[in-house]
Amino acid sequence: MAQTLMTSGSLFRRYFGTNLELLLLYLFLLGLLSVPFTSLGLVFILKSGHPIQFPPSDPHVGFVAGPDYRGTLNIIWVCISTIFTCVYLSVHVDISDKSRATELTQTLQTAPTQSWAGKIARHLAPLWHFTAHSICLRVLWMLFNIFAPELVVFVAALERMSATDAVKFMRSRGQNDWNMKLAFFADMGGFELDDGTHFRDGLSFLKWFDRLQETHEGGVVLTVRPLVDEINDRSNADLVLKVFTCLQATWLLIQTFVRLAEGKAVSELEITTCAYILCTVISYACWLQKPYSIAGRIVIRDKFIVPRNEYTSRQQSSPLSRSHPYLTLRTSESTPSSIPLTHIRDHMETSRKPESAPTHLPIMIFCGARFAPFNRSYLRPGISWPVGCHASALVGAAVGLIHGIPLWNAQFVTTTGQWLWRASCIVQVVIPAATAMMAVIEIWYSGVFLLVATLLMAFIYCVSRIVLLTLVWISFWSLPTSVYLDIDWSWSYIPHWH
């Protein structure tokens, strides 16, 4: 047995020893060399042969163009695959927190049962345990994105404004290399300390960093390079899937525009897919620097916390700092102050002043909130919250117009189908606009009538969305024949999910 073990792999051990990476390099170079060698050899060998005459009973043909029509399943498959990949890639969930889910479950279980809402909350409380799992949390967000993609744009816009304000605050405290990726990760609840203390939201992290400046003479600075490297290592963004999704979405958009330009009919499902693509592009643009699919937290080690004077001396003594003096951190900062979280309304009025370096912590509008976007904080909530509402309303109205304008005269199986489609499209435009108006009205009035009106509009909006999605599938019972005619141009030959 020992003799067998000694002879196993003796060839590689003799010539490479423990440097087996060199063997892999040789194999890789041989593979590259074989490509031109094989190509030239095949050309020479195949040209030296003679053509074969096939008998009439066994004819052979070369390239055959595809049919100039498409089938129902082809349309459904292309649209569903595009919607799924867009929804899957655009959703950037926060880091799951088991303790947060447990607290929410206990809160719901102890809710008063005098009302029907309290009874329902108590019975559904165990379901919140599933939100502690990242997969379940992603599935919930994907369903939410499918049913109301413009509301996901609302979440993404608020999260981006929160991260932007966090970057401004950190840089005002001397952390000039703090960037959007780190700010997003802090808002996700991704940081914890050596002693196990974790920051559930970005505001708690900013408070901790602000206290460090007060308790340490001269202030401190975080060494962010190890944190950024670990975030990049843990991020599970699939570049190949993103590229294929972008190509597929671009192909479908161009095909839809060409069909409309040629006067060919377009199915309702294709128009709906274009609306999802629009929402995906906007939400993904807001989440561009947000880490994607990270399961665990990152520990801020004690060695990452460096006194400002020591960090500045290191930067000044390095050749890079001498050649680029702007990389040196500022050492003189104003004393941080705080603003009570209860004075949000007063801050809404003063937040309209010209922008300057923040002198206070960002404000969380919904104190103690557990989920995005309600657990985000802003330097100027009087501007950030209405801007998020207006951005979502604009996208929601665009979704309604995308459904309504090209298919306003669409015919369905019954005569009432067209009126249902038109009414749903109108609701999809009007309700988001009314919601944007309420974001302004609540500055002066936030009584029960506004709450009832908001809930009523949400109910009408949900009904119209369900009607719209139902009519999309009912439309396949009776579509114009030109829907199945393929476009007649070279773009159709570009590979795509067919």
Short mmCIF file of C-alpha atoms in Angstrom, two decimals:
data_model
loop_
_atom_site.label_atom_id
_atom_site.label_comp_id
_atom_site.label_asym_id
_atom_site.label_seq_id
_atom_site.Cartn_x
_atom_site.Cartn_y
_atom_site.Cartn_z
CA MET A 1 0.00 0.00 0.00
CA ALA A 2 2.81 2.42 0.87
CA GLN A 3 4.54 1.60 -2.43
CA THR A 4 1.31 2.37 -4.31
CA LEU A 5 0.95 5.71 -2.56
CA MET A 6 4.55 6.62 -3.37
CA THR A 7 4.05 5.92 -7.11
CA SER A 8 0.69 7.69 -7.36
CA GLY A 9 1.26 11.06 -8.99
CA SER A 10 5.04 10.60 -8.96
CA LEU A 11 5.32 12.12 -12.45
CA PHE A 12 3.82 15.43 -11.36
CA ARG A 13 5.67 15.41 -8.04
CA ARG A 14 8.98 14.87 -9.83
CA TYR A 15 8.70 17.77 -12.24
CA PHE A 16 6.42 20.19 -10.39
CA GLY A 17 6.76 19.31 -6.71
CA THR A 18 4.20 21.33 -4.77
CA ASN A 19 3.93 24.00 -7.50
CA LEU A 20 0.94 22.42 -9.18
CA GLU A 21 -0.25 25.89 -10.19
CA LEU A 22 2.54 25.76 -12.78
CA LEU A 23 1.00 22.57 -14.18
CA LEU A 24 -2.36 24.30 -14.53
CA LEU A 25 -0.65 27.20 -16.30
CA TYR A 26 0.97 24.81 -18.79
CA LEU A 27 -2.36 23.12 -19.44
CA PHE A 28 -4.02 26.48 -20.00
CA LEU A 29 -1.33 27.56 -22.48
CA LEU A 30 -1.61 24.25 -24.31
CA GLY A 31 -5.36 24.76 -24.58
CA LEU A 32 -4.86 28.21 -26.08
CA LEU A 33 -2.26 26.88 -28.51
CA SER A 34 -4.58 24.09 -29.64
CA VAL A 35 -7.20 26.56 -30.92
CA PRO A 36 -5.25 28.00 -33.91
CA PHE A 37 -3.57 24.65 -34.54
CA THR A 38 -6.90 22.83 -34.75
CA SER A 39 -8.51 25.58 -36.84
CA LEU A 40 -5.77 25.53 -39.47
CA GLY A 41 -5.70 21.76 -39.51
CA LEU A 42 -9.46 21.46 -40.00
CA VAL A 43 -9.43 23.97 -42.87
CA PHE A 44 -6.64 22.10 -44.64
CA ILE A 45 -8.10 18.62 -44.11
CA LEU A 46 -11.69 19.51 -45.05
CA LYS A 47 -10.62 21.34 -48.22
CA SER A 48 -8.58 18.34 -49.35
CA GLY A 49 -11.72 16.18 -49.44
CA HIS A 50 -14.37 15.83 -52.19
CA PRO A 51 -18.08 16.79 -51.99
CA ILE A 52 -20.50 13.94 -51.27
CA GLN A 53 -23.49 13.42 -53.57
CA PHE A 54 -26.46 12.49 -51.37
CA PRO A 55 -29.18 10.27 -52.86
CA PRO A 56 -32.66 11.74 -53.56
CA SER A 57 -34.12 9.59 -50.81
CA ASP A 58 -31.89 11.32 -48.22
CA PRO A 59 -31.69 15.03 -49.16
CA HIS A 60 -29.56 17.45 -47.13
CA VAL A 61 -29.92 21.23 -46.83
CA GLY A 62 -27.89 24.06 -45.30
CA PHE A 63 -29.13 27.15 -43.47
CA VAL A 64 -32.92 27.39 -43.13
CA ALA A 65 -34.48 30.67 -42.01
CA GLY A 66 -36.98 30.57 -39.17
CA PRO A 67 -40.70 30.98 -39.77
CA ASP A 68 -42.14 34.48 -40.09
CA TYR A 69 -44.59 33.85 -37.28
CA ARG A 70 -44.48 33.06 -33.57
CA GLY A 71 -46.65 31.03 -31.24
CA THR A 72 -48.58 31.78 -28.07
CA LEU A 73 -46.20 29.84 -25.85
CA ASN A 74 -43.27 31.65 -27.43
CA ILE A 75 -44.73 35.05 -26.45
CA ILE A 76 -45.55 33.85 -22.94
CA TRP A 77 -42.14 32.28 -22.36
CA VAL A 78 -40.18 35.32 -23.56
CA CYS A 79 -42.22 37.73 -21.43
CA ILE A 80 -42.32 35.58 -18.28
CA SER A 81 -38.59 34.86 -18.40
CA THR A 82 -37.84 38.56 -18.87
CA ILE A 83 -40.13 39.60 -16.02
CA PHE A 84 -38.68 36.97 -13.68
CA THR A 85 -35.04 37.85 -14.34
CA CYS A 86 -35.75 41.59 -14.07
CA VAL A 87 -37.60 41.14 -10.78
CA TYR A 88 -35.01 38.71 -9.41
CA LEU A 89 -32.03 40.93 -10.17
CA SER A 90 -33.60 44.24 -9.19
CA VAL A 91 -34.56 43.18 -5.65
CA HIS A 92 -31.83 44.17 -3.17
CA VAL A 93 -33.00 42.98 0.24
CA ASP A 94 -31.52 43.93 3.60
CA ILE A 95 -29.66 41.47 5.78
CA SER A 96 -32.09 39.19 7.58
CA ASP A 97 -32.32 39.69 11.33
CA LYS A 98 -33.70 36.81 13.41
CA SER A 99 -33.93 38.89 16.58
CA ARG A 100 -35.92 41.53 14.73
CA ALA A 101 -38.37 38.93 13.42
CA THR A 102 -38.70 37.46 16.92
CA GLU A 103 -39.46 40.86 18.43
CA LEU A 104 -42.08 41.54 15.78
CA THR A 105 -43.68 38.15 16.41
CA GLN A 106 -43.86 38.82 20.15
CA THR A 107 -45.35 42.27 19.51
CA LEU A 108 -48.08 40.80 17.32
CA GLN A 109 -48.81 37.99 19.77
CA THR A 110 -49.31 40.48 22.60
CA ALA A 111 -51.51 42.77 20.51
CA PRO A 112 -54.97 43.51 22.02
CA THR A 113 -57.67 41.19 20.72
CA GLN A 114 -60.63 43.53 21.15
CA SER A 115 -60.60 44.39 17.45
CA TRP A 116 -60.70 42.05 14.47
CA ALA A 117 -57.32 43.42 13.33
CA GLY A 118 -55.72 42.39 16.63
CA LYS A 119 -57.12 38.87 16.36
CA ILE A 120 -55.82 38.47 12.81
CA ALA A 121 -52.40 39.83 13.83
CA ARG A 122 -52.14 37.34 16.69
CA HIS A 123 -52.97 34.37 14.46
CA LEU A 124 -50.58 35.46 11.71
CA ALA A 125 -47.71 36.28 14.09
CA PRO A 126 -45.85 32.95 13.61
CA LEU A 127 -45.58 33.63 9.88
CA TRP A 128 -43.20 36.52 10.57
CA HIS A 129 -40.54 34.00 11.62
CA PHE A 130 -40.06 33.23 7.94
CA THR A 131 -38.78 36.76 7.34
CA ALA A 132 -35.66 35.81 9.31
CA HIS A 133 -34.56 33.65 6.36
CA SER A 134 -32.95 35.49 3.46
CA ILE A 135 -34.57 33.24 0.85
CA CYS A 136 -38.07 33.82 2.21
CA LEU A 137 -37.39 37.54 2.48
CA ARG A 138 -36.29 37.64 -1.16
CA VAL A 139 -39.37 35.71 -2.28
CA LEU A 140 -41.64 38.15 -0.44
CA TRP A 141 -39.93 41.13 -2.06
CA MET A 142 -40.15 39.48 -5.49
CA LEU A 143 -43.90 38.95 -5.08
CA PHE A 144 -44.22 42.54 -3.94
CA ASN A 145 -42.22 43.67 -6.97
CA ILE A 146 -44.43 41.68 -9.35
CA PHE A 147 -47.66 43.06 -7.93
CA ALA A 148 -46.56 46.69 -7.40
CA PRO A 149 -43.24 47.46 -9.15
CA GLU A 150 -43.69 51.23 -8.82
CA LEU A 151 -43.77 50.88 -5.03
CA VAL A 152 -40.41 49.12 -5.20
CA VAL A 153 -39.17 52.22 -7.01
CA PHE A 154 -40.46 54.21 -4.02
CA VAL A 155 -38.44 52.02 -1.64
CA ALA A 156 -35.32 52.19 -3.80
CA ALA A 157 -35.50 55.99 -4.10
CA LEU A 158 -35.85 56.47 -0.35
CA GLU A 159 -33.01 54.06 0.37
CA ARG A 160 -30.74 55.91 -2.02
CA MET A 161 -31.52 59.28 -0.45
CA SER A 162 -30.88 57.79 2.99
CA ALA A 163 -27.50 56.42 1.89
CA THR A 164 -26.61 59.75 0.27
CA ASP A 165 -27.38 61.61 3.49
CA ALA A 166 -25.33 59.09 5.48
CA VAL A 167 -22.33 59.72 3.22
CA LYS A 168 -22.69 63.48 3.74
CA PHE A 169 -22.84 63.03 7.51
CA MET A 170 -19.83 60.71 7.69
CA ARG A 171 -17.74 63.03 5.54
CA SER A 172 -18.74 65.99 7.68
CA ARG A 173 -17.26 64.06 10.62
CA GLY A 174 -13.95 63.58 8.82
CA GLN A 175 -14.54 60.14 7.24
CA ASN A 176 -13.87 61.40 3.72
CA ASP A 177 -13.49 57.94 2.15
CA TRP A 178 -16.99 56.83 3.21
CA ASN A 179 -18.88 55.90 0.05
CA MET A 180 -22.36 54.84 -1.07
CA LYS A 181 -21.64 51.12 -0.85
CA LEU A 182 -20.68 51.40 2.83
CA ALA A 183 -23.65 53.67 3.54
CA PHE A 184 -26.05 51.21 1.92
CA PHE A 185 -24.51 48.35 3.87
CA ALA A 186 -24.89 50.22 7.15
CA ASP A 187 -28.55 50.92 6.34
CA MET A 188 -28.99 47.20 5.62
CA GLY A 189 -27.91 46.41 9.18
CA GLY A 190 -24.70 44.82 7.99
CA PHE A 191 -22.16 46.01 10.55
CA GLU A 192 -21.42 44.66 14.01
CA LEU A 193 -18.66 45.08 16.60
CA ASP A 194 -16.21 42.63 18.10
CA ASP A 195 -18.38 42.23 21.20
CA GLY A 196 -21.36 41.06 19.12
CA THR A 197 -23.24 44.37 19.14
CA HIS A 198 -24.84 44.87 15.75
CA PHE A 199 -26.39 47.97 14.24
CA ARG A 200 -29.90 47.25 13.02
CA ASP A 201 -30.06 50.34 10.84
CA GLY A 202 -27.90 53.11 9.52
CA LEU A 203 -28.94 55.62 12.16
CA SER A 204 -27.68 53.46 15.04
CA PHE A 205 -24.35 53.10 13.23
CA LEU A 206 -24.10 56.87 12.71
CA LYS A 207 -24.88 57.49 16.38
CA TRP A 208 -22.11 55.10 17.39
CA PHE A 209 -19.62 56.81 15.08
CA ASP A 210 -20.70 60.24 16.33
CA ARG A 211 -20.16 59.16 19.96
CA LEU A 212 -16.67 57.95 19.06
CA GLN A 213 -15.77 61.46 17.92
CA GLU A 214 -16.93 62.88 21.26
CA THR A 215 -15.32 60.27 23.53
CA HIS A 216 -11.91 60.20 21.80
CA GLU A 217 -9.77 63.31 21.89
CA GLY A 218 -9.09 64.43 18.35
CA GLY A 219 -11.63 61.99 16.95
CA VAL A 220 -11.20 58.65 15.21
CA VAL A 221 -11.25 57.35 11.64
CA LEU A 222 -12.39 53.99 10.30
CA THR A 223 -10.09 52.05 8.00
CA VAL A 224 -12.66 51.27 5.33
CA ARG A 225 -10.57 49.35 2.79
CA PRO A 226 -10.90 45.97 4.60
CA LEU A 227 -14.65 46.57 4.95
CA VAL A 228 -15.08 47.34 1.26
CA ASP A 229 -13.02 44.31 0.26
CA GLU A 230 -15.10 42.00 2.43
CA ILE A 231 -18.35 43.44 1.07
CA ASN A 232 -17.12 42.86 -2.48
CA ASP A 233 -16.10 39.30 -1.64
CA ARG A 234 -19.49 38.47 -0.12
CA SER A 235 -21.61 40.15 -2.77
CA ASN A 236 -23.23 37.48 -4.94
CA ALA A 237 -24.07 39.59 -7.98
CA ASP A 238 -24.09 37.35 -11.07
CA LEU A 239 -22.57 39.41 -13.87
CA VAL A 240 -23.39 36.84 -16.56
CA LEU A 241 -27.07 36.74 -15.58
CA LYS A 242 -27.18 40.53 -15.53
CA VAL A 243 -25.73 40.73 -19.04
CA PHE A 244 -28.21 38.19 -20.40
CA THR A 245 -31.08 40.00 -18.67
CA CYS A 246 -30.04 43.34 -20.16
CA LEU A 247 -29.77 41.82 -23.64
CA GLN A 248 -33.14 40.10 -23.34
CA ALA A 249 -34.87 43.23 -22.03
CA THR A 250 -33.29 45.37 -24.76
CA TRP A 251 -34.33 42.89 -27.43
CA LEU A 252 -37.93 42.84 -26.19
CA LEU A 253 -38.14 46.65 -25.98
CA ILE A 254 -36.77 47.15 -29.49
CA GLN A 255 -39.01 44.41 -30.88
CA THR A 256 -42.08 46.05 -29.31
CA PHE A 257 -41.19 49.48 -30.71
CA VAL A 258 -40.56 48.00 -34.17
CA ARG A 259 -43.88 46.16 -34.11
CA LEU A 260 -45.72 49.36 -33.24
CA ALA A 261 -43.85 51.24 -35.97
CA GLU A 262 -44.71 48.55 -38.55
CA GLY A 263 -48.36 48.57 -37.55
CA LYS A 264 -48.29 45.03 -36.16
CA ALA A 265 -50.36 44.28 -33.07
CA VAL A 266 -48.65 43.80 -29.70
CA SER A 267 -49.98 41.53 -26.99
CA GLU A 268 -50.99 42.89 -23.60
CA LEU A 269 -48.36 40.71 -21.92
CA GLU A 270 -45.59 42.31 -23.97
CA ILE A 271 -46.76 45.79 -22.98
CA THR A 272 -46.86 44.72 -19.32
CA THR A 273 -43.32 43.35 -19.64
CA CYS A 274 -42.13 46.71 -20.99
CA ALA A 275 -43.63 48.38 -17.91
CA TYR A 276 -41.73 45.97 -15.64
CA ILE A 277 -38.52 46.73 -17.53
CA LEU A 278 -39.01 50.46 -16.93
CA CYS A 279 -39.50 49.95 -13.19
CA THR A 280 -36.54 47.59 -13.04
CA VAL A 281 -34.20 50.07 -14.72
CA ILE A 282 -35.18 52.88 -12.33
CA SER A 283 -35.03 50.79 -9.15
CA TYR A 284 -31.74 49.20 -10.17
CA ALA A 285 -30.29 52.64 -10.89
CA CYS A 286 -31.19 53.68 -7.34
CA TRP A 287 -29.67 50.48 -5.92
CA LEU A 288 -26.62 50.49 -8.18
CA GLN A 289 -24.11 50.75 -5.29
CA LYS A 290 -26.13 48.66 -2.84
CA PRO A 291 -24.51 45.29 -2.00
CA TYR A 292 -26.43 42.39 -3.49
CA SER A 293 -27.44 39.18 -1.72
CA ILE A 294 -25.12 39.27 1.31
CA ALA A 295 -26.10 36.75 3.98
CA GLY A 296 -24.11 37.74 7.07
CA ARG A 297 -22.81 40.80 8.87
CA ILE A 298 -19.29 42.19 8.73
CA VAL A 299 -17.39 42.79 11.96
CA ILE A 300 -15.75 46.16 12.53
CA ARG A 301 -12.58 45.07 14.32
CA ASP A 302 -10.97 47.24 16.96
CA LYS A 303 -7.91 47.57 14.74
CA PHE A 304 -10.06 49.27 12.09
CA ILE A 305 -10.72 52.18 14.50
CA VAL A 306 -7.69 54.48 14.32
CA PRO A 307 -7.12 57.84 16.09
CA ARG A 308 -7.43 60.68 13.61
CA ASN A 309 -3.99 62.14 14.35
CA GLU A 310 -2.30 58.78 13.82
CA TYR A 311 -4.22 58.16 10.60
CA THR A 312 -3.41 61.64 9.29
CA SER A 313 0.29 61.23 10.02
CA ARG A 314 0.29 57.94 8.11
CA GLN A 315 -1.36 59.60 5.13
CA GLN A 316 1.04 62.55 5.15
CA SER A 317 4.10 60.31 5.38
CA SER A 318 3.04 58.08 2.46
CA PRO A 319 4.29 58.86 -1.08
CA LEU A 320 0.70 58.82 -2.36
CA SER A 321 -0.34 61.49 0.12
CA ARG A 322 2.60 63.72 -0.77
CA SER A 323 1.77 63.52 -4.47
CA HIS A 324 -1.98 63.85 -3.86
CA PRO A 325 -2.46 66.02 -0.76
CA TYR A 326 -6.24 66.04 -1.17
CA LEU A 327 -6.31 62.45 0.10
CA THR A 328 -5.38 63.62 3.61
CA LEU A 329 -8.29 63.70 6.03
CA ARG A 330 -9.36 66.96 7.63
CA THR A 331 -8.44 67.18 11.29
CA SER A 332 -10.61 70.09 12.38
CA GLU A 333 -14.32 69.40 12.52
CA SER A 334 -17.18 71.19 14.19
CA THR A 335 -18.66 69.78 17.35
CA PRO A 336 -21.62 67.54 16.46
CA SER A 337 -25.01 68.42 17.81
CA SER A 338 -28.23 66.48 17.91
CA ILE A 339 -31.85 67.23 17.09
CA PRO A 340 -34.69 65.50 18.96
CA LEU A 341 -36.52 63.02 16.76
CA THR A 342 -39.88 64.40 17.87
CA HIS A 343 -39.39 67.74 16.12
CA ILE A 344 -39.76 66.39 12.60
CA ARG A 345 -42.43 68.89 11.57
CA ASP A 346 -40.31 71.84 12.65
CA HIS A 347 -37.36 70.38 10.78
CA MET A 348 -39.46 70.07 7.62
CA GLU A 349 -39.67 73.84 7.46
CA THR A 350 -35.99 74.52 8.14
CA SER A 351 -34.80 71.77 5.78
CA ARG A 352 -35.62 73.96 2.79
CA LYS A 353 -32.56 76.13 3.47
CA PRO A 354 -29.58 75.91 1.10
CA GLU A 355 -27.52 72.73 1.49
CA SER A 356 -24.50 72.87 3.76
CA ALA A 357 -22.40 70.48 5.80
CA PRO A 358 -24.74 68.62 8.18
CA THR A 359 -24.37 69.52 11.83
CA HIS A 360 -26.85 66.96 13.16
CA LEU A 361 -27.64 63.30 12.82
CA PRO A 362 -30.09 62.17 10.15
CA ILE A 363 -33.67 61.77 11.35
CA MET A 364 -35.65 58.54 11.22
CA ILE A 365 -39.25 59.46 10.43
CA PHE A 366 -40.67 56.19 11.77
CA CYS A 367 -38.81 55.59 15.02
CA GLY A 368 -38.32 51.92 15.83
CA ALA A 369 -39.32 50.72 12.35
CA ARG A 370 -38.00 47.29 11.41
CA PHE A 371 -38.29 47.13 7.64
CA ALA A 372 -37.26 49.21 4.64
CA PRO A 373 -37.91 51.95 3.75
CA PHE A 374 -39.37 52.95 7.12
CA ASN A 375 -36.14 52.22 9.01
CA ARG A 376 -34.16 54.72 6.93
CA SER A 377 -33.12 58.18 8.14
CA TYR A 378 -32.64 61.47 6.32
CA LEU A 379 -30.96 64.81 6.92
CA ARG A 380 -33.96 66.60 5.41
CA PRO A 381 -37.00 64.35 5.80
CA GLY A 382 -39.28 67.19 4.73
CA ILE A 383 -37.76 66.89 1.26
CA SER A 384 -36.72 63.24 1.01
CA TRP A 385 -40.11 61.71 1.83
CA PRO A 386 -42.14 63.83 -0.65
CA VAL A 387 -39.48 63.31 -3.34
CA GLY A 388 -39.77 59.54 -2.91
CA CYS A 389 -43.56 59.75 -3.10
CA HIS A 390 -43.45 61.91 -6.21
CA ALA A 391 -40.90 59.67 -7.93
CA SER A 392 -43.03 56.60 -7.25
CA ALA A 393 -46.15 58.45 -8.43
CA LEU A 394 -44.44 59.48 -11.65
CA VAL A 395 -43.36 55.91 -12.37
CA GLY A 396 -46.81 54.57 -11.46
CA ALA A 397 -48.47 57.03 -13.83
CA ALA A 398 -45.99 56.04 -16.54
CA VAL A 399 -46.95 52.37 -16.01
CA GLY A 400 -50.61 53.26 -16.48
CA LEU A 401 -49.84 55.24 -19.64
CA ILE A 402 -47.72 52.39 -21.03
CA HIS A 403 -50.72 50.07 -20.69
CA GLY A 404 -53.31 52.57 -21.86
CA ILE A 405 -51.89 54.46 -24.85
CA PRO A 406 -50.90 51.59 -27.20
CA LEU A 407 -53.84 49.36 -26.22
CA TRP A 408 -56.62 51.89 -25.67
CA ASN A 409 -58.73 50.31 -28.42
CA ALA A 410 -57.79 46.72 -27.62
CA GLN A 411 -60.62 44.21 -28.08
CA PHE A 412 -61.23 41.37 -25.65
CA VAL A 413 -63.48 38.32 -25.64
CA THR A 414 -66.46 40.29 -24.33
CA THR A 415 -67.59 43.86 -24.91
CA THR A 416 -66.97 44.81 -21.27
CA GLY A 417 -63.30 43.81 -21.46
CA GLN A 418 -62.28 47.00 -23.25
CA TRP A 419 -64.01 49.23 -20.70
CA LEU A 420 -62.43 47.32 -17.83
CA TRP A 421 -59.02 47.76 -19.44
CA ARG A 422 -59.53 51.49 -19.96
CA ALA A 423 -60.87 52.01 -16.45
CA SER A 424 -57.93 50.12 -14.91
CA CYS A 425 -55.42 52.15 -16.92
CA ILE A 426 -57.06 55.39 -15.81
CA VAL A 427 -56.94 54.27 -12.17
CA GLN A 428 -53.25 53.35 -12.59
CA VAL A 429 -52.58 56.96 -13.63
CA VAL A 430 -54.92 58.84 -11.27
CA ILE A 431 -54.19 56.99 -8.00
CA PRO A 432 -50.39 57.59 -8.07
CA ALA A 433 -50.98 61.27 -8.84
CA ALA A 434 -53.43 61.53 -5.93
CA THR A 435 -50.91 59.78 -3.66
CA ALA A 436 -48.29 62.38 -4.55
CA MET A 437 -50.76 65.12 -3.65
CA MET A 438 -51.41 63.49 -0.26
CA ALA A 439 -47.69 63.56 0.49
CA VAL A 440 -47.97 67.35 0.27
CA ILE A 441 -51.33 67.62 2.06
CA GLU A 442 -50.08 65.67 5.10
CA ILE A 443 -47.69 68.53 5.90
CA TRP A 444 -50.70 70.61 6.97
CA TYR A 445 -53.31 67.94 7.69
CA SER A 446 -52.86 64.34 8.82
CA GLY A 447 -56.28 63.52 10.25
CA VAL A 448 -58.41 60.41 10.01
CA PHE A 449 -60.07 61.49 6.76
CA LEU A 450 -56.72 61.51 4.99
CA LEU A 451 -55.96 58.03 6.36
CA VAL A 452 -59.33 56.67 5.21
CA ALA A 453 -58.84 58.24 1.78
CA THR A 454 -55.37 56.71 1.50
CA LEU A 455 -56.59 53.23 2.43
CA LEU A 456 -59.54 53.53 0.05
CA MET A 457 -57.27 54.54 -2.82
CA ALA A 458 -54.93 51.65 -2.01
CA PHE A 459 -57.87 49.25 -2.19
CA ILE A 460 -59.05 50.68 -5.53
CA TYR A 461 -55.50 50.52 -6.84
CA CYS A 462 -55.15 46.85 -5.89
CA VAL A 463 -58.47 46.01 -7.55
CA SER A 464 -57.45 47.78 -10.76
CA ARG A 465 -54.06 46.03 -10.80
CA ILE A 466 -55.71 42.61 -10.37
CA VAL A 467 -58.18 43.42 -13.16
CA LEU A 468 -55.33 44.56 -15.40
CA LEU A 469 -53.25 41.42 -14.82
CA THR A 470 -56.30 39.20 -15.31
CA LEU A 471 -57.16 40.85 -18.62
CA VAL A 472 -53.56 40.36 -19.75
CA TRP A 473 -54.05 36.59 -19.59
CA ILE A 474 -57.63 36.61 -20.84
CA SER A 475 -56.45 38.46 -23.94
CA PHE A 476 -54.75 35.29 -25.22
CA TRP A 477 -58.20 33.83 -25.88
CA SER A 478 -58.68 36.32 -28.70
CA LEU A 479 -55.70 38.23 -30.14
CA PRO A 480 -55.32 39.88 -33.55
CA THR A 481 -53.59 37.61 -36.05
CA SER A 482 -50.87 40.21 -36.61
CA VAL A 483 -49.67 39.59 -33.04
CA TYR A 484 -48.21 36.30 -34.26
CA LEU A 485 -46.43 37.82 -37.27
CA ASP A 486 -42.73 38.22 -36.55
CA ILE A 487 -40.81 41.39 -37.33
CA ASP A 488 -39.08 41.38 -40.70
CA TRP A 489 -35.59 42.68 -40.05
CA SER A 490 -32.11 41.55 -39.06
CA TRP A 491 -32.62 42.09 -35.29
CA SER A 492 -34.70 38.91 -35.12
CA TYR A 493 -31.55 36.90 -35.91
CA ILE A 494 -29.74 38.09 -32.78
CA PRO A 495 -29.74 35.27 -30.16
CA HIS A 496 -32.25 35.66 -27.35
CA TRP A 497 -34.42 33.54 -25.08
CA HIS A 498 -36.95 32.15 -27.52
#
